[in-house]
Short mmCIF file of C-alpha atoms in Angstrom, two decimals:
data_model
loop_
_atom_site.label_atom_id
_atom_site.label_comp_id
_atom_site.label_asym_id
_atom_site.label_seq_id
_atom_site.Cartn_x
_atom_site.Cartn_y
_atom_site.Cartn_z
CA UNK A 438 14.45 -0.51 10.85
CA UNK A 439 17.16 -1.92 8.71
CA UNK A 440 19.25 1.28 8.79
CA UNK A 441 19.46 1.15 12.56
CA UNK A 442 20.70 -2.45 12.60
CA UNK A 443 17.31 -4.45 13.16
CA UNK A 444 16.59 -7.94 11.87
CA UNK A 445 13.49 -7.29 9.59
CA UNK A 446 11.22 -9.30 7.88
CA UNK A 447 7.95 -8.73 6.37
CA UNK A 448 4.86 -10.32 6.03
CA UNK A 449 1.86 -9.34 3.88
CA UNK A 450 -1.25 -11.88 3.52
CA UNK A 451 -2.91 -12.72 0.25
CA UNK A 452 -6.52 -11.30 -0.70
CA UNK A 453 -7.86 -14.77 0.02
CA UNK A 454 -6.41 -14.82 3.43
CA UNK A 455 -8.61 -11.93 4.20
CA UNK A 456 -7.92 -8.84 5.74
CA UNK A 457 -6.29 -8.28 9.47
CA UNK A 458 -4.02 -10.11 11.42
CA UNK A 459 -2.88 -13.54 11.08
CA UNK A 460 -1.58 -15.93 13.74
CA UNK A 461 -1.19 -19.09 11.88
CA UNK A 462 2.28 -17.89 9.71
CA UNK A 463 4.18 -17.45 12.82
CA UNK A 464 3.48 -19.81 14.99
CA UNK A 465 6.81 -21.59 14.17
CA UNK A 466 8.80 -18.80 14.10
CA UNK A 467 10.82 -17.48 16.54
CA UNK A 468 8.97 -14.85 18.82
CA UNK A 469 10.20 -11.22 18.15
CA UNK A 470 8.45 -7.73 17.83
CA UNK A 471 5.67 -7.57 15.49
CA UNK A 472 4.96 -4.31 13.82
CA UNK A 473 1.91 -3.85 12.19
CA UNK A 474 1.10 -1.43 9.19
CA UNK A 475 -2.92 -0.32 8.39
CA UNK A 476 -4.26 -2.95 10.15
CA UNK A 477 -4.95 -4.43 14.29
CA UNK A 478 -6.77 -2.10 15.73
CA UNK A 479 -9.74 -4.14 15.92
CA UNK A 480 -7.75 -7.65 16.13
CA UNK A 481 -7.97 -8.15 20.15
CA UNK A 482 -8.20 -11.71 19.91
CA UNK A 483 -5.04 -12.51 17.58
CA UNK A 484 -2.97 -9.69 19.48
CA UNK A 485 -4.16 -11.96 22.89
CA UNK A 486 -3.22 -14.73 21.09
CA UNK A 487 0.46 -13.51 19.73
CA UNK A 488 1.27 -12.38 23.21
CA UNK A 489 0.61 -16.21 24.16
CA UNK A 490 3.08 -17.41 21.78
CA UNK A 491 5.73 -14.69 23.46
CA UNK A 492 5.55 -11.95 20.79
CA UNK A 493 5.12 -8.50 21.33
CA UNK A 494 2.61 -6.43 19.08
CA UNK A 495 2.91 -2.94 18.28
CA UNK A 496 -0.07 -1.63 16.30
CA UNK A 497 0.01 1.06 13.43
CA UNK A 498 -2.86 1.66 11.82
CA UNK A 499 -5.59 4.49 10.82
CA UNK A 500 -9.01 2.60 11.19
CA UNK A 501 -11.35 3.47 13.66
CA UNK A 502 -11.04 1.25 16.76
CA UNK A 503 -13.77 -1.89 17.97
CA UNK A 504 -14.92 -1.85 21.74
CA UNK A 505 -11.80 -2.59 23.24
CA UNK A 506 -8.46 -1.90 22.34
CA UNK A 507 -5.79 -4.63 21.36
CA UNK A 508 -3.33 -5.73 24.65
CA UNK A 509 -0.26 -4.29 22.09
CA UNK A 510 3.10 -2.91 24.12
CA UNK A 511 2.19 0.41 21.71
CA UNK A 512 -0.77 1.63 19.60
CA UNK A 513 0.00 4.16 17.22
CA UNK A 514 -3.16 5.26 15.30
CA UNK A 515 -4.81 8.85 14.92
CA UNK A 516 -8.43 7.80 15.39
CA UNK A 517 -7.72 6.35 18.93
CA UNK A 518 -5.82 9.22 20.34
CA UNK A 519 -6.95 12.54 18.21
CA UNK A 520 -10.07 14.68 17.69
CA UNK A 521 -11.82 14.47 14.47
CA UNK A 522 -10.90 18.12 13.92
CA UNK A 523 -6.98 17.15 13.82
CA UNK A 524 -5.59 17.22 10.23
CA UNK A 525 -3.70 13.95 11.26
CA UNK A 526 -7.14 12.23 11.97
CA UNK A 527 -7.54 11.17 8.48
CA UNK A 528 -3.93 10.37 7.61
CA UNK A 529 -3.17 7.00 5.71
CA UNK A 530 -2.05 3.87 7.42
CA UNK A 531 1.38 4.15 5.76
CA UNK A 532 1.62 7.79 6.59
CA UNK A 533 1.24 6.45 10.26
CA UNK A 534 4.05 4.00 9.61
CA UNK A 535 6.38 5.97 8.00
CA UNK A 536 5.97 8.62 11.20
CA UNK A 537 7.10 5.88 13.46
CA UNK A 538 9.87 5.06 11.11
CA UNK A 539 11.57 8.45 11.15
CA UNK A 540 10.52 8.93 15.04
CA UNK A 541 13.20 5.61 15.04
CA UNK A 542 16.12 7.67 13.42
CA UNK A 543 15.16 10.43 15.21
CA UNK A 544 15.96 8.82 18.47
CA UNK A 545 19.06 6.79 17.25
CA UNK A 546 20.44 10.63 15.82
CA UNK A 547 20.35 9.01 12.40
CA UNK A 548 19.97 12.12 9.71
CA UNK A 549 19.12 10.08 6.38
CA UNK A 550 17.73 12.15 3.90
CA UNK A 551 17.37 9.33 1.41
CA UNK A 552 14.76 7.72 3.83
CA UNK A 553 13.13 10.58 4.18
CA UNK A 554 12.51 10.99 0.65
CA UNK A 555 11.43 7.72 0.20
CA UNK A 556 9.15 8.05 3.03
CA UNK A 557 7.66 11.09 1.61
CA UNK A 558 7.13 9.25 -1.76
CA UNK A 559 4.97 6.22 -0.53
CA UNK A 560 3.21 8.20 1.65
CA UNK A 561 2.33 10.12 -1.26
CA UNK A 562 1.36 7.29 -3.03
CA UNK A 563 -0.78 6.16 -0.45
CA UNK A 564 -2.37 9.50 0.12
CA UNK A 565 -3.19 8.91 -3.38
CA UNK A 566 -4.15 5.06 -3.44
CA UNK A 567 -6.43 5.52 -0.48
CA UNK A 568 -8.33 8.75 -1.34
CA UNK A 569 -7.62 10.41 1.83
CA UNK A 570 -9.34 14.04 2.21
CA UNK A 571 -6.89 16.77 1.93
CA UNK A 572 -7.14 18.66 4.52
CA UNK A 573 -3.86 20.87 4.71
CA UNK A 574 -1.48 18.70 6.28
CA UNK A 575 -2.29 16.21 3.82
CA UNK A 576 -2.14 18.12 0.93
CA UNK A 577 1.07 19.50 1.98
CA UNK A 578 1.91 15.87 2.42
CA UNK A 579 1.10 14.75 -1.12
CA UNK A 580 2.91 18.01 -2.27
CA UNK A 581 6.24 16.74 -0.57
CA UNK A 582 5.55 13.33 -1.88
CA UNK A 583 5.13 14.40 -5.74
CA UNK A 584 8.27 16.40 -5.31
CA UNK A 585 10.29 13.07 -3.22
CA UNK A 586 9.19 11.16 -6.26
CA UNK A 587 10.84 13.24 -8.48
CA UNK A 588 14.34 13.61 -7.00
CA UNK A 589 14.71 10.11 -5.19
CA UNK A 590 17.47 8.15 -6.12
CA UNK A 591 15.93 4.73 -4.80
CA UNK A 592 16.02 3.00 -7.94
CA UNK A 593 12.62 0.65 -7.39
CA UNK A 594 10.73 3.88 -7.42
CA UNK A 595 12.76 4.87 -10.55
CA UNK A 596 11.94 1.98 -12.42
CA UNK A 597 8.08 2.01 -11.40
CA UNK A 598 7.97 5.85 -12.55
CA UNK A 599 10.14 4.80 -15.75
CA UNK A 600 7.48 2.31 -17.15
CA UNK A 601 5.14 5.21 -16.57
CA UNK A 602 7.03 7.48 -18.94
CA UNK A 603 8.81 9.69 -16.58
CA UNK A 604 12.44 10.20 -15.74
CA UNK A 605 14.31 13.17 -14.14
CA UNK A 606 16.04 15.22 -16.28
CA UNK A 607 19.41 15.23 -14.03
CA UNK A 608 19.52 11.26 -14.17
CA UNK A 609 22.50 10.18 -16.19
CA UNK A 610 20.98 6.53 -16.51
CA UNK A 611 17.93 7.21 -18.45
CA UNK A 612 15.69 4.12 -19.59
CA UNK A 613 12.76 5.38 -20.82
CA UNK A 614 10.40 3.13 -22.33
CA UNK A 615 8.75 4.89 -24.75
CA UNK A 616 6.79 8.49 -25.04
CA UNK A 617 7.76 11.86 -23.35
CA UNK A 618 8.23 12.87 -20.07
CA UNK A 619 4.83 13.68 -17.82
CA UNK A 620 4.49 16.00 -15.04
CA UNK A 621 4.31 14.06 -11.63
CA UNK A 622 0.82 15.27 -10.42
CA UNK A 623 -1.79 13.71 -8.14
CA UNK A 624 -3.68 12.25 -11.43
CA UNK A 625 -0.58 10.49 -12.61
CA UNK A 626 -0.30 8.59 -9.24
CA UNK A 627 -3.95 7.70 -9.26
CA UNK A 628 -4.25 6.27 -12.87
CA UNK A 629 -0.50 5.46 -14.00
CA UNK A 630 1.53 4.76 -10.67
CA UNK A 631 -0.97 3.21 -7.94
CA UNK A 632 -2.78 0.92 -10.33
CA UNK A 633 0.57 -1.25 -11.27
CA UNK A 634 1.99 -1.25 -7.68
CA UNK A 635 -1.56 -2.33 -6.25
CA UNK A 636 -2.10 -5.03 -9.06
CA UNK A 637 0.32 -7.33 -7.15
CA UNK A 638 -2.18 -7.58 -4.08
CA UNK A 639 -4.77 -7.61 -6.31
CA UNK A 640 -4.03 -10.51 -8.55
CA UNK A 641 -2.51 -12.37 -5.64
CA UNK A 642 1.36 -11.76 -6.46
CA UNK A 643 2.47 -9.93 -3.41
CA UNK A 644 6.02 -10.44 -2.99
CA UNK A 645 6.99 -9.55 -7.38
CA UNK A 646 5.63 -6.01 -5.49
CA UNK A 647 7.77 -5.91 -2.84
CA UNK A 648 11.54 -7.04 -3.76
CA UNK A 649 13.50 -6.10 -5.65
CA UNK A 650 11.18 -2.72 -6.45
CA UNK A 651 10.22 -1.44 -2.84
CA UNK A 652 12.89 -3.01 -0.79
CA UNK A 653 16.79 -1.06 -1.14
CA UNK A 654 19.03 -2.55 -3.80
CA UNK A 655 21.22 -5.12 -4.03
CA UNK A 656 24.62 -3.52 -2.53
CA UNK A 657 26.39 -6.35 -4.29
CA UNK A 658 25.27 -5.12 -7.89
CA UNK A 659 26.43 -1.80 -9.83
CA UNK A 660 23.42 0.63 -9.97
CA UNK A 661 22.79 0.16 -13.55
CA UNK A 662 22.60 -3.62 -12.74
CA UNK A 663 20.03 -2.92 -10.02
CA UNK A 664 17.79 -0.45 -12.09
CA UNK A 665 17.88 -3.03 -15.04
CA UNK A 666 16.60 -6.03 -12.69
CA UNK A 667 13.91 -3.25 -11.45
CA UNK A 668 12.60 -2.35 -14.60
CA UNK A 669 12.18 -5.83 -15.22
CA UNK A 670 10.05 -6.19 -12.33
CA UNK A 671 8.08 -2.75 -12.75
CA UNK A 672 7.78 -4.24 -16.95
CA UNK A 673 5.93 -7.33 -14.84
CA UNK A 674 3.72 -5.11 -12.72
CA UNK A 675 2.65 -3.06 -15.62
CA UNK A 676 1.94 -6.97 -17.32
CA UNK A 677 -0.17 -8.00 -14.29
CA UNK A 678 -2.19 -4.92 -14.19
CA UNK A 679 -2.99 -5.26 -17.86
CA UNK A 680 -4.13 -8.64 -16.78
CA UNK A 681 -6.10 -7.05 -13.83
CA UNK A 682 -8.09 -5.21 -16.17
CA UNK A 683 -9.46 -7.48 -18.53
CA UNK A 684 -10.22 -9.64 -14.91
CA UNK A 685 -11.99 -6.99 -13.80
CA UNK A 686 -13.80 -5.92 -16.92
CA UNK A 687 -14.96 -9.65 -17.42
CA UNK A 688 -16.16 -9.89 -14.07
CA UNK A 689 -18.35 -6.52 -14.40
CA UNK A 690 -20.02 -7.56 -17.41
CA UNK A 691 -20.86 -10.68 -15.59
CA UNK A 692 -22.09 -9.14 -12.26
CA UNK A 693 -24.04 -6.39 -14.26
CA UNK A 694 -25.58 -9.58 -16.27
CA UNK A 695 -26.59 -11.19 -12.90
CA UNK A 696 -28.10 -7.97 -11.86
CA UNK A 697 -29.94 -7.73 -14.71
CA UNK A 698 -31.72 -10.57 -14.51
CA UNK A 699 -32.66 -10.26 -11.32
CA UNK A 700 -34.31 -6.85 -11.39
CA UNK A 701 -34.26 -6.16 -15.07
CA UNK A 702 -33.24 -3.52 -17.11
CA UNK A 703 -36.65 -1.39 -17.15
CA UNK A 704 -36.05 -0.74 -13.60
CA UNK A 705 -38.88 1.14 -11.89
CA UNK A 706 -37.97 0.51 -8.25
CA UNK A 707 -34.88 -0.78 -6.76
CA UNK A 708 -34.86 -3.59 -4.48
CA UNK A 709 -33.10 -3.22 -0.90
CA UNK A 710 -30.21 -4.95 -2.13
CA UNK A 711 -28.84 -7.26 -4.68
CA UNK A 712 -26.09 -9.97 -4.53
CA UNK A 713 -24.08 -11.27 -7.44
CA UNK A 714 -21.53 -14.42 -7.04
CA UNK A 715 -19.40 -15.70 -8.88
CA UNK A 716 -16.96 -18.64 -7.70
CA UNK A 717 -14.07 -18.08 -9.49
CA UNK A 718 -13.89 -14.32 -9.31
CA UNK A 719 -10.20 -12.88 -8.52
CA UNK A 720 -11.11 -11.62 -4.90
CA UNK A 721 -8.53 -8.73 -5.09
CA UNK A 722 -10.55 -6.92 -7.93
CA UNK A 723 -14.38 -7.60 -6.57
CA UNK A 724 -14.09 -4.06 -4.33
CA UNK A 725 -13.58 -2.34 -7.89
CA UNK A 726 -16.25 -4.07 -9.51
CA UNK A 727 -18.60 -3.61 -6.20
CA UNK A 728 -17.71 0.19 -6.78
CA UNK A 729 -18.57 -0.03 -10.45
CA UNK A 730 -21.85 -1.73 -9.63
CA UNK A 731 -22.96 0.77 -7.39
CA UNK A 732 -22.29 3.91 -9.47
#
């Protein structure tokens, strides 16, 4: 969108604000076009309120719709328009948003290979992060993305891979932190790369994952300076992910103790449900803890 001359800003709600569209942060802004990413398809009331404030809303999402669709200027959601047997029906939210962006470039007749590589790389990360079923189309998209990550010149992606001990052989600016190169595989994404990026949201520090890591580098700085800045941010994300692991482990232990207190350890029959609770539990990690408790 920047590439075609649009004035773009972004907003990602914190985990404490909750999932979905939030009208309040936009009430004092000059109305424009809001493009949702990975959300919005069930936010009928919120879209109506945005319309009253003078905004237009374009929804990109991959979740199932509710009984009624939001009154948006356009809806791009495979689960609204495609049959379940279509490969793109199970696409990730990032895949849908990237497709919109690439269609915009195509409409303006702009051929930008760096942006295509960037979109492929982020889409692969989203497929891995969201555990999207690998039907032929998604498997092919993941494969494109793994290649894209290896050849992308984007300093933020390079820095993120760098702290995961990967650097392309052809890169003259090698800042390898430690260890040897490891191949970029789906496992490498799932267990090394994605958790570091996701830790920003899980630990309620969203801005650190966005700029300067995912956005374009500063045109007023040299490649080396931008790379060093991005590596500094990637190292902070690495530390944040370590903190996330510690917090997650502590909450899991506390939650298990609560469950055992309620149902005992010699379980003959499980109750229909068990509720565990902690007033100060980090909102961003309780989903992971819940999955561990289920296991």
